[in-house]
Short mmCIF file of C-alpha atoms in Angstrom, two decimals:
data_model
loop_
_atom_site.label_atom_id
_atom_site.label_comp_id
_atom_site.label_asym_id
_atom_site.label_seq_id
_atom_site.Cartn_x
_atom_site.Cartn_y
_atom_site.Cartn_z
CA SER A 1 -13.07 3.38 -10.83
CA GLN A 2 -9.62 4.10 -10.48
CA GLN A 3 -8.69 6.35 -7.48
CA GLY A 4 -5.28 7.66 -7.24
CA GLU A 5 -3.37 7.80 -10.77
CA GLU A 6 0.45 8.52 -10.79
CA ASP A 7 1.85 10.37 -13.82
CA PRO A 8 4.68 9.90 -15.13
CA GLN A 9 4.69 6.31 -15.21
CA ALA A 10 8.06 6.14 -15.06
CA LEU A 11 10.88 8.90 -14.53
CA SER A 12 14.67 8.77 -15.19
CA ILE A 13 16.69 11.72 -13.97
CA GLN A 14 20.35 12.70 -12.70
CA GLU A 15 21.51 12.65 -9.32
CA GLY A 16 20.82 16.55 -7.93
CA GLU A 17 18.04 17.14 -9.82
CA ASN A 18 14.63 17.32 -8.56
CA ALA A 19 11.85 15.01 -9.40
CA THR A 20 8.10 15.56 -9.45
CA MET A 21 5.48 13.16 -9.59
CA ASN A 22 1.65 13.74 -9.80
CA CYS A 23 -1.68 12.00 -8.68
CA SER A 24 -4.79 12.62 -9.49
CA TYR A 25 -7.90 11.39 -7.50
CA LYS A 26 -11.63 11.10 -8.23
CA THR A 27 -13.73 11.26 -4.33
CA SER A 28 -13.86 13.50 -1.70
CA ILE A 29 -10.69 12.43 0.65
CA ASN A 30 -9.90 12.62 4.39
CA ASN A 31 -6.10 12.39 3.59
CA LEU A 32 -3.51 11.67 0.72
CA GLN A 33 -0.41 9.79 1.65
CA TRP A 34 2.77 9.05 -0.46
CA TYR A 35 4.49 5.65 -0.18
CA ARG A 36 7.67 4.56 -1.40
CA GLN A 37 8.55 1.02 -2.32
CA ASN A 38 12.19 -0.55 -2.80
CA SER A 39 12.59 -3.06 -5.28
CA GLY A 40 10.90 -6.21 -3.72
CA ARG A 41 10.50 -4.70 -0.47
CA GLY A 42 7.54 -3.35 1.53
CA LEU A 43 5.70 -0.01 1.31
CA VAL A 44 7.14 3.02 3.60
CA HIS A 45 5.08 5.64 4.60
CA LEU A 46 6.63 9.19 3.56
CA ILE A 47 4.62 11.92 3.99
CA LEU A 48 0.60 12.54 4.91
CA ILE A 49 -1.43 15.50 4.08
CA ARG A 50 -4.71 16.18 5.13
CA SER A 51 -8.09 17.38 3.16
CA ASN A 52 -7.48 21.06 4.76
CA GLU A 53 -3.95 21.13 4.19
CA ARG A 54 -2.14 22.94 0.51
CA GLU A 55 1.62 21.90 1.36
CA LYS A 56 3.62 20.00 3.57
CA HIS A 57 7.47 19.13 3.90
CA SER A 58 9.66 16.87 5.06
CA GLY A 59 13.14 16.88 4.38
CA ARG A 60 13.78 16.81 0.72
CA LEU A 61 10.23 15.88 0.13
CA ARG A 62 7.71 18.79 -0.31
CA VAL A 63 3.66 17.83 -0.96
CA THR A 64 0.99 19.76 -2.28
CA LEU A 65 -2.82 19.02 -2.53
CA ASP A 66 -5.41 20.75 -4.53
CA THR A 67 -8.71 19.64 -3.60
CA SER A 68 -10.41 21.56 -6.27
CA LYS A 69 -8.69 19.86 -8.92
CA LYS A 70 -8.32 16.83 -6.95
CA SER A 71 -4.78 16.27 -7.23
CA SER A 72 -1.58 16.06 -5.52
CA SER A 73 2.32 16.48 -6.32
CA LEU A 74 5.22 15.10 -4.66
CA LEU A 75 8.52 17.17 -4.83
CA ILE A 76 11.85 15.27 -4.52
CA THR A 77 14.76 17.77 -4.39
CA ALA A 78 18.23 17.16 -4.74
CA SER A 79 17.77 13.34 -5.69
CA ARG A 80 20.24 10.39 -4.74
CA ALA A 81 20.72 7.44 -6.22
CA ALA A 82 18.95 6.03 -3.03
CA ASP A 83 15.93 7.65 -3.89
CA THR A 84 15.32 4.91 -6.85
CA ALA A 85 12.43 3.16 -6.11
CA SER A 86 8.38 2.85 -6.95
CA TYR A 87 6.28 5.94 -5.41
CA PHE A 88 2.79 5.31 -4.73
CA CYS A 89 -0.27 7.80 -3.83
CA ALA A 90 -2.62 6.67 -1.77
CA THR A 91 -6.09 8.31 -0.96
CA ALA A 92 -8.23 7.70 2.89
CA GLN A 93 -11.71 8.75 2.32
CA ARG A 94 -12.61 7.39 5.99
CA GLY A 95 -10.21 5.43 8.81
CA ASN A 96 -7.22 3.82 6.84
CA LYS A 97 -8.47 2.16 4.21
CA LEU A 98 -6.27 3.68 1.32
CA VAL A 99 -7.15 3.47 -2.36
CA PHE A 100 -3.67 3.41 -4.07
CA GLY A 101 -2.72 4.53 -7.55
CA ALA A 102 -0.37 2.56 -10.12
CA GLY A 103 2.89 4.26 -8.77
CA THR A 104 5.33 6.11 -10.75
CA ILE A 105 8.77 4.51 -11.46
CA LEU A 106 11.67 6.93 -10.26
CA ARG A 107 15.49 6.02 -11.43
CA VAL A 108 17.81 8.26 -10.45
CA LYS A 109 21.41 8.16 -12.30
CA SER A 110 24.15 8.69 -10.62
CA GLU B 1 11.13 -2.97 17.69
CA ALA B 2 9.88 -5.52 14.92
CA GLY B 3 8.25 -4.36 12.06
CA VAL B 4 5.32 -6.24 10.26
CA THR B 5 6.64 -9.56 9.20
CA GLN B 6 4.71 -12.01 6.77
CA PHE B 7 5.88 -15.22 5.54
CA PRO B 8 6.34 -16.76 3.28
CA SER B 9 8.16 -14.50 1.30
CA HIS B 10 7.10 -16.31 -1.76
CA SER B 11 5.24 -19.08 -2.61
CA VAL B 12 4.59 -21.09 -5.94
CA ILE B 13 2.13 -23.35 -6.08
CA GLU B 14 0.00 -25.13 -8.81
CA LYS B 15 -3.64 -23.97 -9.68
CA GLY B 16 -6.35 -25.76 -7.08
CA GLN B 17 -3.80 -25.82 -4.33
CA THR B 18 -4.29 -24.32 -0.98
CA VAL B 19 -1.88 -21.47 0.38
CA THR B 20 -1.71 -19.65 3.62
CA LEU B 21 0.26 -16.75 4.42
CA ARG B 22 0.64 -15.12 7.39
CA CYS B 23 1.09 -11.49 8.57
CA ASP B 24 2.47 -10.44 12.24
CA PRO B 25 1.80 -6.93 12.93
CA ILE B 26 3.64 -4.34 15.49
CA SER B 27 3.14 -5.41 19.06
CA GLY B 28 -0.22 -3.43 19.76
CA HIS B 29 -1.35 -2.60 16.66
CA ASP B 30 -5.22 -3.46 17.39
CA ASN B 31 -5.67 -2.61 13.45
CA LEU B 32 -4.27 -4.76 10.83
CA TYR B 33 -4.93 -4.74 6.79
CA TRP B 34 -4.59 -6.77 3.71
CA TYR B 35 -3.70 -5.43 0.47
CA ARG B 36 -2.59 -7.32 -2.79
CA ARG B 37 -1.05 -5.83 -6.07
CA VAL B 38 -1.79 -8.50 -9.05
CA MET B 39 0.83 -8.06 -11.51
CA GLY B 40 0.66 -4.64 -13.36
CA LYS B 41 -2.44 -3.43 -11.24
CA GLU B 42 -3.00 -0.96 -8.39
CA ILE B 43 -2.62 -2.22 -5.34
CA LYS B 44 -5.79 -2.82 -3.98
CA PHE B 45 -7.55 -3.15 -0.25
CA LEU B 46 -8.73 -6.90 0.97
CA LEU B 47 -9.81 -6.23 4.39
CA HIS B 48 -9.55 -4.51 7.61
CA PHE B 49 -9.43 -6.31 11.01
CA VAL B 50 -9.18 -4.28 14.39
CA LYS B 51 -7.96 -7.03 17.05
CA GLU B 52 -10.07 -10.31 16.08
CA SER B 53 -12.99 -8.69 14.55
CA LYS B 54 -13.32 -7.88 10.34
CA GLN B 55 -14.33 -4.37 10.61
CA ASP B 56 -13.86 -4.17 6.53
CA GLU B 57 -13.68 -7.08 4.22
CA SER B 58 -15.23 -5.35 1.14
CA GLY B 59 -12.44 -5.84 -1.07
CA MET B 60 -11.95 -9.50 -0.63
CA PRO B 61 -12.39 -11.10 -3.93
CA ASN B 62 -14.42 -14.31 -3.50
CA ASN B 63 -15.32 -16.73 -1.24
CA ARG B 64 -12.02 -18.62 -1.92
CA PHE B 65 -10.19 -16.16 0.52
CA LEU B 66 -10.75 -16.48 4.27
CA ALA B 67 -8.56 -14.54 6.41
CA GLU B 68 -8.77 -14.95 9.98
CA ARG B 69 -6.88 -13.09 13.08
CA THR B 70 -7.53 -15.20 16.14
CA GLY B 71 -7.14 -13.94 19.93
CA GLY B 72 -6.11 -10.48 17.69
CA THR B 73 -2.76 -10.87 17.59
CA TYR B 74 -1.23 -12.50 14.23
CA SER B 75 -3.46 -13.24 10.82
CA THR B 76 -3.97 -15.91 8.36
CA LEU B 77 -4.85 -15.44 4.51
CA LYS B 78 -6.10 -18.64 2.98
CA VAL B 79 -6.45 -18.94 -0.80
CA GLN B 80 -8.31 -22.20 -1.78
CA PRO B 81 -8.49 -23.15 -4.04
CA ALA B 82 -5.98 -21.08 -5.72
CA GLU B 83 -6.40 -20.01 -9.38
CA LEU B 84 -4.09 -18.35 -12.25
CA GLU B 85 -5.18 -15.08 -11.27
CA ASP B 86 -4.64 -14.75 -7.59
CA SER B 87 -1.04 -14.79 -8.39
CA GLY B 88 0.01 -11.51 -7.18
CA VAL B 89 2.32 -9.54 -4.00
CA TYR B 90 -0.24 -10.06 -0.43
CA PHE B 91 0.88 -6.90 1.52
CA CYS B 92 -0.20 -6.95 5.27
CA ALA B 93 0.06 -3.27 7.16
CA SER B 94 -0.97 -2.69 10.82
CA SER B 95 -1.64 0.54 12.49
CA PRO B 96 -2.17 1.54 16.14
CA GLY B 97 -5.09 3.42 15.85
CA TRP B 98 -8.11 2.98 12.84
CA ASN B 99 -7.91 6.85 11.89
CA THR B 100 -4.44 7.55 12.62
CA GLY B 101 -3.11 7.76 8.60
CA GLU B 102 0.22 5.89 8.44
CA LEU B 103 0.23 2.15 7.82
CA PHE B 104 3.10 0.13 8.42
CA PHE B 105 3.39 -2.61 5.76
CA GLY B 106 5.46 -5.71 5.70
CA GLU B 107 7.60 -6.57 2.88
CA GLY B 108 4.51 -8.71 1.34
CA SER B 109 4.15 -12.31 0.38
CA ARG B 110 4.73 -13.10 -3.33
CA LEU B 111 2.52 -15.89 -4.78
CA THR B 112 2.63 -17.63 -8.00
CA VAL B 113 -0.27 -19.72 -9.21
CA LEU B 114 1.35 -22.00 -12.36
#
């Protein structure tokens, strides 16, 4: 079964607006991470939230985790054209073995 | 400090041929991972090395795939013989510890099997 499903699959917003992406998963986890992938490039780690944490901030990023609902959200505030990319959530049950979702394609229009 | 580097960036081969992908992890990272993304699907785990030992190879799809990490430095992933369904992007990642959280990814090797 698939772990880590993001929604929406695609999101298009104007520069300056906020972007929210959601992720759901199925099994218990040790941590949940968000990665960004610019077109044709590698995955870049954005933020990690542990299973005993509920919210975490990093710059313009805010991540929440609800283990009772097995879901997480990534909020990017004051989006910029440079934020245009694919965003993936990934869960880790043990160690660094990650299970990725299908990703959300974010397009920020300037 | 150099990041994770992968070679080649893109390979186009005929069905039945052999391809070898290479990954150089960040210096000092004992943990090395291979993932792949087949077109339109999720990024999936293939295997995990700790130094030169295979810690977890549960994601390797079949015996046409062979991964090695001689001397615990760079790693190779060989596909022999390649099939059409092997087309996709193969990502390598490394980390200093086995439970440190963040993985550092290379830019991937795109494999196209015709």
